[in-house]
mmCIF file of C-alpha atoms and ligand atoms in Angstrom:
data_model
loop_
_atom_site.group_PDB
_atom_site.id
_atom_site.type_symbol
_atom_site.label_atom_id
_atom_site.label_comp_id
_atom_site.label_asym_id
_atom_site.label_seq_id
_atom_site.Cartn_x
_atom_site.Cartn_y
_atom_site.Cartn_z
ATOM 1 C CA MET A 29 115.385 97.470 72.775
ATOM 2 C CA THR A 30 115.445 101.218 73.104
ATOM 3 C CA SER A 31 112.972 102.652 75.665
ATOM 4 C CA ARG A 32 110.146 104.685 73.880
ATOM 5 C CA SER A 33 108.347 107.519 75.105
ATOM 6 C CA ALA A 34 104.927 106.802 76.613
ATOM 7 C CA THR A 35 103.212 109.258 74.342
ATOM 8 C CA THR A 36 104.767 108.318 71.015
ATOM 9 C CA ASP A 37 104.729 104.571 71.423
ATOM 10 C CA ARG A 38 102.742 103.110 68.498
ATOM 11 C CA ARG A 39 103.065 99.400 69.537
ATOM 12 C CA THR A 40 99.923 97.336 70.409
ATOM 13 C CA ALA A 41 99.155 98.285 74.098
ATOM 14 C CA THR A 42 98.185 95.097 76.046
ATOM 15 C CA LEU A 43 96.872 95.867 79.574
ATOM 16 C CA THR A 44 95.818 93.969 82.464
ATOM 17 C CA GLY A 45 95.390 94.529 86.317
ATOM 18 C CA VAL A 46 95.488 92.070 89.234
ATOM 19 C CA GLN A 47 93.843 92.694 92.676
ATOM 20 C CA PRO A 48 95.990 92.254 95.660
ATOM 21 C CA THR A 49 93.828 89.737 97.442
ATOM 22 C CA GLY A 50 96.734 87.390 98.510
ATOM 23 C CA ASP A 51 99.857 85.595 97.146
ATOM 24 C CA LEU A 52 99.537 84.266 93.628
ATOM 25 C CA HIS A 53 98.513 80.672 93.244
ATOM 26 C CA LEU A 54 99.229 78.245 90.449
ATOM 27 C CA GLY A 55 95.776 79.022 88.772
ATOM 28 C CA ASN A 56 96.628 82.764 88.635
ATOM 29 C CA TYR A 57 99.841 82.061 87.211
ATOM 30 C CA ALA A 58 98.928 79.452 84.573
ATOM 31 C CA GLY A 59 95.754 81.192 83.725
ATOM 32 C CA ALA A 60 96.792 84.907 83.569
ATOM 33 C CA ILE A 61 100.564 85.801 84.438
ATOM 34 C CA ARG A 62 102.225 83.087 82.235
ATOM 35 C CA PRO A 63 100.045 83.747 79.101
ATOM 36 C CA LEU A 64 100.739 87.493 79.681
ATOM 37 C CA ALA A 65 104.544 87.062 80.041
ATOM 38 C CA ARG A 66 104.249 85.028 76.634
ATOM 39 C CA LEU A 67 102.421 88.063 74.911
ATOM 40 C CA ALA A 68 105.088 90.290 76.424
ATOM 41 C CA ALA A 69 107.775 88.118 74.604
ATOM 42 C CA GLU A 70 106.411 89.518 71.352
ATOM 43 C CA GLU A 71 108.168 92.766 71.048
ATOM 44 C CA HIS A 72 105.438 94.514 68.936
ATOM 45 C CA ARG A 73 103.629 94.783 72.251
ATOM 46 C CA ALA A 74 103.831 97.336 74.937
ATOM 47 C CA VAL A 75 102.441 95.656 78.096
ATOM 48 C CA TYR A 76 100.766 97.569 80.992
ATOM 49 C CA VAL A 77 100.361 95.303 84.054
ATOM 50 C CA PHE A 78 99.226 96.838 87.384
ATOM 51 C CA VAL A 79 98.465 96.069 90.878
ATOM 52 C CA ALA A 80 94.704 97.002 91.306
ATOM 53 C CA ASP A 81 95.115 98.523 94.744
ATOM 54 C CA LEU A 82 92.288 100.973 94.520
ATOM 55 C CA HIS A 83 89.946 98.141 93.383
ATOM 56 C CA ALA A 84 90.940 96.136 96.429
ATOM 57 C CA LEU A 85 89.625 98.722 98.766
ATOM 58 C CA ASN A 86 85.932 97.897 98.113
ATOM 59 C CA SER A 87 86.419 94.750 100.319
ATOM 60 C CA ARG A 88 87.916 96.958 103.067
ATOM 61 C CA PRO A 89 91.294 95.131 103.901
ATOM 62 C CA ALA A 90 93.118 96.233 106.829
ATOM 63 C CA PRO A 91 95.648 99.040 105.663
ATOM 64 C CA ALA A 92 98.711 97.029 106.545
ATOM 65 C CA ALA A 93 97.620 93.963 104.880
ATOM 66 C CA LEU A 94 96.604 96.068 101.688
ATOM 67 C CA SER A 95 99.983 97.708 101.511
ATOM 68 C CA GLU A 96 101.937 94.331 102.197
ATOM 69 C CA ARG A 97 99.876 92.578 99.434
ATOM 70 C CA THR A 98 100.553 95.157 97.053
ATOM 71 C CA ARG A 99 104.163 95.057 97.601
ATOM 72 C CA ARG A 100 104.299 91.353 97.421
ATOM 73 C CA LEU A 101 102.127 91.173 94.354
ATOM 74 C CA ALA A 102 104.048 93.954 92.466
ATOM 75 C CA ALA A 103 107.301 91.983 93.205
ATOM 76 C CA ALA A 104 105.542 88.652 92.042
ATOM 77 C CA LEU A 105 104.600 90.155 88.675
ATOM 78 C CA LEU A 106 107.959 91.192 88.145
ATOM 79 C CA ALA A 107 109.449 87.858 89.264
ATOM 80 C CA CYS A 108 107.021 85.911 86.952
ATOM 81 C CA GLY A 109 108.676 86.626 83.581
ATOM 82 C CA LEU A 110 107.532 90.383 83.460
ATOM 83 C CA GLU A 111 110.986 91.982 83.942
ATOM 84 C CA ARG A 112 111.352 93.207 80.312
ATOM 85 C CA PRO A 113 111.931 96.682 78.835
ATOM 86 C CA ASN A 114 108.460 96.410 77.041
ATOM 87 C CA VAL A 115 106.533 95.739 80.439
ATOM 88 C CA HIS A 116 105.429 98.521 82.635
ATOM 89 C CA VAL A 117 104.387 97.360 85.991
ATOM 90 C CA TYR A 118 102.695 100.002 88.248
ATOM 91 C CA ARG A 119 100.403 100.434 91.199
ATOM 92 C CA GLN A 120 97.049 101.725 90.023
ATOM 93 C CA SER A 121 96.771 104.212 92.849
ATOM 94 C CA ARG A 122 100.161 105.879 91.786
ATOM 95 C CA VAL A 123 98.518 106.805 88.425
ATOM 96 C CA PRO A 124 95.988 109.574 89.448
ATOM 97 C CA ALA A 125 94.636 110.167 85.958
ATOM 98 C CA ILE A 126 92.782 106.908 86.384
ATOM 99 C CA ALA A 127 90.712 107.868 89.240
ATOM 100 C CA ARG A 128 90.257 111.315 87.595
ATOM 101 C CA LEU A 129 89.001 109.753 84.267
ATOM 102 C CA ALA A 130 86.696 107.532 86.355
ATOM 103 C CA ALA A 131 85.117 110.735 87.777
ATOM 104 C CA LEU A 132 84.327 111.889 84.167
ATOM 105 C CA LEU A 133 83.099 108.388 82.997
ATOM 106 C CA ARG A 134 80.436 108.201 85.928
ATOM 107 C CA ASN A 135 78.464 110.828 84.224
ATOM 108 C CA VAL A 136 78.054 108.768 80.998
ATOM 109 C CA THR A 137 77.246 105.573 82.941
ATOM 110 C CA ALA A 138 73.580 104.646 83.135
ATOM 111 C CA LYS A 139 72.873 103.605 86.805
ATOM 112 C CA GLY A 140 70.821 100.618 85.247
ATOM 113 C CA LEU A 141 73.953 99.324 83.447
ATOM 114 C CA LEU A 142 75.666 98.870 86.893
ATOM 115 C CA ASN A 143 72.655 97.181 88.310
ATOM 116 C CA ARG A 144 73.201 94.459 85.728
ATOM 117 C CA ALA A 145 76.978 94.047 86.607
ATOM 118 C CA HIS A 146 77.610 90.486 87.658
ATOM 119 C CA ALA A 147 79.613 91.141 91.029
ATOM 120 C CA TYR A 148 76.849 93.547 92.106
ATOM 121 C CA LYS A 149 74.068 91.173 91.024
ATOM 122 C CA ALA A 150 75.723 88.327 92.878
ATOM 123 C CA ALA A 151 75.706 90.441 96.015
ATOM 124 C CA VAL A 152 72.207 91.244 95.564
ATOM 125 C CA ALA A 153 71.226 87.647 94.992
ATOM 126 C CA ALA A 154 73.178 86.524 98.102
ATOM 127 C CA ASN A 155 71.150 89.048 100.218
ATOM 128 C CA ALA A 156 67.897 88.060 98.824
ATOM 129 C CA GLU A 157 68.845 84.479 99.708
ATOM 130 C CA ALA A 158 69.524 85.512 103.298
ATOM 131 C CA GLY A 159 66.404 87.574 103.511
ATOM 132 C CA ARG A 160 68.298 90.720 104.056
ATOM 133 C CA ASP A 161 67.906 94.214 102.298
ATOM 134 C CA ARG A 162 69.143 94.044 98.853
ATOM 135 C CA ASP A 163 72.009 96.351 99.223
ATOM 136 C CA HIS A 164 73.125 95.143 102.515
ATOM 137 C CA GLY A 165 76.895 95.242 102.788
ATOM 138 C CA VAL A 166 77.305 96.764 99.199
ATOM 139 C CA ASN A 167 79.313 99.831 99.145
ATOM 140 C CA VAL A 168 79.502 102.233 96.091
ATOM 141 C CA GLY A 169 82.996 101.032 95.318
ATOM 142 C CA LEU A 170 81.511 97.411 94.763
ATOM 143 C CA TYR A 171 78.719 98.933 92.874
ATOM 144 C CA ASP A 172 80.830 101.176 90.517
ATOM 145 C CA TYR A 173 83.660 98.794 90.246
ATOM 146 C CA PRO A 174 83.095 98.513 86.481
ATOM 147 C CA VAL A 175 83.505 102.277 86.007
ATOM 148 C CA LEU A 176 87.004 102.165 87.725
ATOM 149 C CA MET A 177 87.896 99.226 85.735
ATOM 150 C CA ALA A 178 86.943 101.118 82.469
ATOM 151 C CA ALA A 179 89.017 103.936 83.582
ATOM 152 C CA ASP A 180 91.968 101.668 83.977
ATOM 153 C CA ILE A 181 91.730 100.436 80.455
ATOM 154 C CA LEU A 182 90.778 103.701 78.754
ATOM 155 C CA ALA A 183 93.080 105.937 80.552
ATOM 156 C CA LEU A 184 96.063 103.822 79.293
ATOM 157 C CA GLY A 185 94.610 103.838 75.803
ATOM 158 C CA ALA A 186 94.694 100.015 75.847
ATOM 159 C CA ASP A 187 94.212 98.147 72.509
ATOM 160 C CA GLU A 188 93.863 94.954 74.016
ATOM 161 C CA VAL A 189 92.787 93.337 77.150
ATOM 162 C CA PRO A 190 93.380 89.666 78.062
ATOM 163 C CA VAL A 191 90.223 88.467 79.927
ATOM 164 C CA GLY A 192 88.587 85.268 81.050
ATOM 165 C CA ALA A 193 85.003 84.641 81.251
ATOM 166 C CA ASP A 194 84.693 86.144 84.588
ATOM 167 C CA GLN A 195 85.851 89.609 83.328
ATOM 168 C CA ALA A 196 84.289 89.695 79.906
ATOM 169 C CA GLN A 197 81.327 91.636 80.903
ATOM 170 C CA HIS A 198 83.596 94.245 82.542
ATOM 171 C CA LEU A 199 85.445 94.702 79.355
ATOM 172 C CA GLU A 200 82.181 95.160 77.481
ATOM 173 C CA ILE A 201 81.179 97.924 79.907
ATOM 174 C CA ALA A 202 84.679 99.599 79.174
ATOM 175 C CA VAL A 203 83.811 99.480 75.632
ATOM 176 C CA ASP A 204 80.325 100.673 76.088
ATOM 177 C CA LEU A 205 81.673 103.733 78.254
ATOM 178 C CA ALA A 206 84.022 104.782 75.685
ATOM 179 C CA ARG A 207 81.272 104.853 73.097
ATOM 180 C CA GLN A 208 78.847 106.740 75.522
ATOM 181 C CA PHE A 209 81.686 109.330 75.914
ATOM 182 C CA ALA A 210 82.233 109.616 72.128
ATOM 183 C CA ARG A 211 78.513 110.122 71.690
ATOM 184 C CA ALA A 212 78.199 112.673 74.484
ATOM 185 C CA TYR A 213 81.432 114.684 73.721
ATOM 186 C CA ARG A 214 83.905 113.770 71.018
ATOM 187 C CA THR A 215 84.463 110.701 68.683
ATOM 188 C CA GLY A 216 87.820 109.104 69.222
ATOM 189 C CA ALA A 217 88.539 110.812 72.730
ATOM 190 C CA LEU A 218 89.015 107.449 74.216
ATOM 191 C CA ARG A 219 90.204 104.360 72.464
ATOM 192 C CA GLU A 220 88.089 101.409 72.332
ATOM 193 C CA PRO A 221 89.721 98.335 73.712
ATOM 194 C CA ARG A 222 89.220 94.672 72.393
ATOM 195 C CA ALA A 223 89.001 91.662 74.413
ATOM 196 C CA LEU A 224 91.746 88.978 73.933
ATOM 197 C CA ILE A 225 89.792 86.037 75.049
ATOM 198 C CA THR A 226 92.064 83.815 77.136
ATOM 199 C CA ASP A 227 89.289 81.505 78.213
ATOM 200 C CA GLY A 228 90.172 78.019 78.878
ATOM 201 C CA VAL A 229 93.816 78.878 78.593
ATOM 202 C CA GLY A 230 95.611 77.420 81.504
ATOM 203 C CA THR A 231 92.404 76.942 83.845
ATOM 204 C CA LEU A 232 93.570 74.701 86.458
ATOM 205 C CA PRO A 233 91.701 72.434 88.972
ATOM 206 C CA GLY A 234 92.233 73.235 92.585
ATOM 207 C CA LEU A 235 92.515 70.698 95.643
ATOM 208 C CA ASP A 236 88.648 69.724 95.215
ATOM 209 C CA GLY A 237 88.685 69.555 91.493
ATOM 210 C CA ARG A 238 86.797 72.649 91.004
ATOM 211 C CA LYS A 239 88.668 75.672 89.166
ATOM 212 C CA MET A 240 91.471 76.762 91.368
ATOM 213 C CA SER A 241 90.194 79.977 92.963
ATOM 214 C CA LYS A 242 90.810 81.834 96.255
ATOM 215 C CA SER A 243 87.137 82.049 96.653
ATOM 216 C CA TYR A 244 86.913 78.284 96.852
ATOM 217 C CA ASP A 245 89.900 78.031 99.239
ATOM 218 C CA ASN A 246 91.470 75.228 97.121
ATOM 219 C CA THR A 247 94.518 77.002 95.969
ATOM 220 C CA ILE A 248 98.244 75.923 95.695
ATOM 221 C CA GLY A 249 100.520 78.750 96.121
ATOM 222 C CA LEU A 250 103.062 79.659 93.395
ATOM 223 C CA LEU A 251 105.776 81.168 95.674
ATOM 224 C CA ALA A 252 105.383 79.177 98.798
ATOM 225 C CA ASP A 253 108.133 76.801 100.177
ATOM 226 C CA ALA A 254 108.671 73.642 98.381
ATOM 227 C CA GLU A 255 107.512 71.609 101.552
ATOM 228 C CA VAL A 256 104.313 73.700 101.786
ATOM 229 C CA THR A 257 103.665 73.124 98.022
ATOM 230 C CA ALA A 258 104.150 69.346 98.331
ATOM 231 C CA GLY A 259 101.786 69.424 101.330
ATOM 232 C CA ARG A 260 99.047 70.941 99.489
ATOM 233 C CA ILE A 261 99.692 68.663 96.342
ATOM 234 C CA ARG A 262 99.193 65.627 98.717
ATOM 235 C CA ARG A 263 95.826 67.016 99.727
ATOM 236 C CA ILE A 264 94.544 67.013 96.053
ATOM 237 C CA VAL A 265 91.390 64.811 96.075
ATOM 238 C CA THR A 266 91.599 61.688 93.931
ATOM 239 C CA ASP A 267 89.331 58.710 93.533
ATOM 240 C CA SER A 268 90.220 55.626 95.130
ATOM 241 C CA THR A 269 91.240 53.482 92.097
ATOM 242 C CA ALA A 270 94.079 51.199 93.044
ATOM 243 C CA PRO A 271 97.491 51.849 91.487
ATOM 244 C CA ASP A 272 97.323 48.681 89.196
ATOM 245 C CA ARG A 273 93.869 49.533 87.783
ATOM 246 C CA PRO A 274 93.603 51.454 84.580
ATOM 247 C CA LYS A 275 92.478 55.168 85.020
ATOM 248 C CA ASP A 276 91.293 57.896 82.624
ATOM 249 C CA PRO A 277 94.107 60.563 82.696
ATOM 250 C CA ASP A 278 91.623 63.138 81.186
ATOM 251 C CA ALA A 279 89.470 62.773 84.322
ATOM 252 C CA CYS A 280 92.325 63.305 86.936
ATOM 253 C CA PRO A 281 93.194 66.726 88.366
ATOM 254 C CA LEU A 282 96.753 65.559 88.918
ATOM 255 C CA VAL A 283 97.241 65.106 85.053
ATOM 256 C CA ALA A 284 95.572 68.405 84.307
ATOM 257 C CA LEU A 285 98.222 70.066 86.668
ATOM 258 C CA LEU A 286 100.927 68.079 85.294
ATOM 259 C CA ARG A 287 100.078 69.205 81.698
ATOM 260 C CA ALA A 288 100.429 72.744 82.846
ATOM 261 C CA PHE A 289 104.053 72.288 84.017
ATOM 262 C CA ALA A 290 105.692 69.188 82.872
ATOM 263 C CA ASP A 291 107.449 68.679 79.568
ATOM 264 C CA PRO A 292 105.371 66.817 76.989
ATOM 265 C CA ALA A 293 107.456 63.529 77.081
ATOM 266 C CA THR A 294 106.908 63.152 80.916
ATOM 267 C CA VAL A 295 103.106 63.940 80.325
ATOM 268 C CA GLU A 296 102.881 61.296 77.807
ATOM 269 C CA GLU A 297 104.656 58.679 79.805
ATOM 270 C CA VAL A 298 102.412 59.371 82.830
ATOM 271 C CA GLU A 299 99.129 59.106 80.563
ATOM 272 C CA THR A 300 100.244 55.923 79.184
ATOM 273 C CA ARG A 301 100.898 54.402 82.578
ATOM 274 C CA TYR A 302 97.447 55.706 83.595
ATOM 275 C CA ARG A 303 95.832 53.882 80.648
ATOM 276 C CA GLU A 304 97.660 50.780 81.104
ATOM 277 C CA GLY A 305 97.019 50.812 84.979
ATOM 278 C CA GLY A 306 100.621 51.031 86.137
ATOM 279 C CA ILE A 307 100.798 53.989 88.477
ATOM 280 C CA GLY A 308 99.472 55.101 91.811
ATOM 281 C CA TYR A 309 98.369 58.573 92.783
ATOM 282 C CA GLY A 310 101.006 58.914 95.446
ATOM 283 C CA GLU A 311 103.717 58.586 92.857
ATOM 284 C CA VAL A 312 102.135 61.164 90.484
ATOM 285 C CA LYS A 313 101.610 63.572 93.432
ATOM 286 C CA ALA A 314 105.395 63.216 94.081
ATOM 287 C CA LEU A 315 106.445 63.794 90.602
ATOM 288 C CA LEU A 316 103.911 66.821 90.151
ATOM 289 C CA ALA A 317 105.633 68.397 93.292
ATOM 290 C CA GLU A 318 109.009 67.869 91.857
ATOM 291 C CA VAL A 319 108.034 69.396 88.512
ATOM 292 C CA ILE A 320 106.396 72.400 90.017
ATOM 293 C CA GLU A 321 109.240 72.937 92.337
ATOM 294 C CA GLN A 322 111.598 73.051 89.306
ATOM 295 C CA HIS A 323 109.258 75.581 87.598
ATOM 296 C CA ALA A 324 108.712 77.723 90.751
ATOM 297 C CA ALA A 325 111.977 77.802 92.410
ATOM 298 C CA PRO A 326 113.588 80.529 90.156
ATOM 299 C CA LEU A 327 110.425 82.633 90.295
ATOM 300 C CA ARG A 328 110.470 82.306 94.229
ATOM 301 C CA ARG A 329 114.141 83.286 94.380
ATOM 302 C CA ARG A 330 113.697 86.487 92.293
ATOM 303 C CA HIS A 331 110.629 87.250 94.389
ATOM 304 C CA GLU A 332 112.574 87.028 97.531
ATOM 305 C CA GLN A 333 115.380 89.126 96.062
ATOM 306 C CA LEU A 334 112.941 91.787 95.064
ATOM 307 C CA LEU A 335 111.339 91.880 98.401
ATOM 308 C CA ALA A 336 114.603 92.019 100.149
ATOM 309 C CA ASP A 337 115.443 95.348 98.781
ATOM 310 C CA PRO A 338 112.639 97.684 99.211
ATOM 311 C CA ALA A 339 114.301 100.666 97.909
ATOM 312 C CA ALA A 340 115.380 99.059 94.578
ATOM 313 C CA LEU A 341 111.652 97.545 94.334
ATOM 314 C CA GLU A 342 110.406 101.094 94.869
ATOM 315 C CA GLU A 343 112.570 102.458 92.254
ATOM 316 C CA ARG A 344 111.538 99.686 89.811
ATOM 317 C CA LEU A 345 107.897 100.483 90.378
ATOM 318 C CA SER A 346 108.348 104.297 90.019
ATOM 319 C CA ARG A 347 109.888 103.646 86.615
ATOM 320 C CA GLY A 348 106.726 101.864 85.623
ATOM 321 C CA GLU A 349 104.698 104.395 87.334
ATOM 322 C CA ARG A 350 106.209 107.358 85.662
ATOM 323 C CA HIS A 351 105.635 105.894 82.199
ATOM 324 C CA ALA A 352 102.037 104.993 82.876
ATOM 325 C CA ARG A 353 101.342 108.508 84.339
ATOM 326 C CA GLU A 354 102.918 110.123 81.238
ATOM 327 C CA ARG A 355 100.495 108.144 79.006
ATOM 328 C CA ALA A 356 97.388 108.491 80.990
ATOM 329 C CA ASP A 357 97.785 112.120 81.613
ATOM 330 C CA GLN A 358 97.710 112.784 77.718
ATOM 331 C CA VAL A 359 94.423 110.782 77.574
ATOM 332 C CA LEU A 360 92.932 112.523 80.570
ATOM 333 C CA ALA A 361 93.905 115.841 79.106
ATOM 334 C CA ARG A 362 92.139 115.115 75.927
ATOM 335 C CA ALA A 363 88.995 113.954 77.858
ATOM 336 C CA MET A 364 88.954 116.980 80.273
ATOM 337 C CA THR A 365 89.108 119.188 77.064
ATOM 338 C CA ALA A 366 86.289 117.275 75.571
ATOM 339 C CA VAL A 367 83.796 117.663 78.489
ATOM 340 C CA GLY A 368 84.766 121.508 78.714
ATOM 341 C CA LEU A 369 87.046 121.390 81.859
HETATM 342 N N1 LIG B 27 88.769 93.069 87.853
HETATM 343 C C1 LIG B 27 89.883 92.238 87.637
HETATM 344 C C2 LIG B 27 89.946 91.156 88.271
HETATM 345 O O1 LIG B 27 89.256 91.101 89.474
HETATM 346 C C3 LIG B 27 91.242 93.215 87.956
HETATM 347 C C4 LIG B 27 91.286 94.403 87.108
HETATM 348 C C5 LIG B 27 91.120 95.668 87.582
HETATM 349 C C6 LIG B 27 91.624 94.516 85.700
HETATM 350 N N2 LIG B 27 91.212 96.615 86.619
HETATM 351 C C7 LIG B 27 91.457 95.806 85.398
HETATM 352 C C8 LIG B 27 91.630 93.536 84.590
HETATM 353 C C9 LIG B 27 91.598 96.181 83.990
HETATM 354 C C10 LIG B 27 91.865 93.941 83.418
HETATM 355 C C11 LIG B 27 91.980 95.303 83.037
HETATM 356 O O2 LIG B 27 90.640 90.111 88.071
#
């Protein structure tokens, strides 16, 4: 494929960001990264995927931890099927037009709108529960997180944003701010994105059966060593049905995980043995560890390669950043003119 200029590219722009909160787990991979890689395989798309390092600041990570996580995540995104000419991987903080657009958007953002944003409301509710001041521990970065996220999307002129249920409200806010901006200044200055609802796609159970999520501390790492992963898999909670008793495959987290990574024939065979009562959980866990290792091994190898050569990784990211900057600078210039700057 020929590389196209950021400003004349007319392909569908698909955009998403990932926060550098820790190493990717199987849930991130099956729910977000792999679906994105599949979208990217369709060449009518230009895909923008970034490490949301500015967003991460609101939880005040230690500086060394933030830069290390950012580096590891950027390499992980590349390693997980996104090393393609139509995919641009970048660090949010290296595209200054995003933060500058956020500064403009703040003035068309009603404070009441942010009072109703989920993350802020959850913080307020937790404070009320604990009998503390409603805004205890809430910084403005957390409070206006939706404005920065709108800027991420609008600055790159995204057409579509793949989102799960947890991010749907943020996307509505981005659309809302594009409209407010149009109403206040100029129609069409900012492109209105649409949500690409990926809900239910690849949602995986974690060790305790709840949705796999860092906040539940029930994750299985994607890029960890095989033994570490096998150890986590052994900790998945199952019921105490004996190996020779029939079991419902649809009720078992091991089967849900197997469905996400094994080939259909293997899954079918396991499901049949569940129904007929001829399989124990220990055996399923061992099979699952093997299947995941097959899937993860090449990704882990590529991740390690990328991390082993910091200069090459930096060069890789700079390329994505140049492209993203070119595109975002154009949008920012239009928005600046619209407001009279
Ligand atoms: N808020 C998203 C999350 O926590 C990450 C994110 C930041 C994002 N900016 C974005 C996602 C823009 C999509 C588009 O998962």
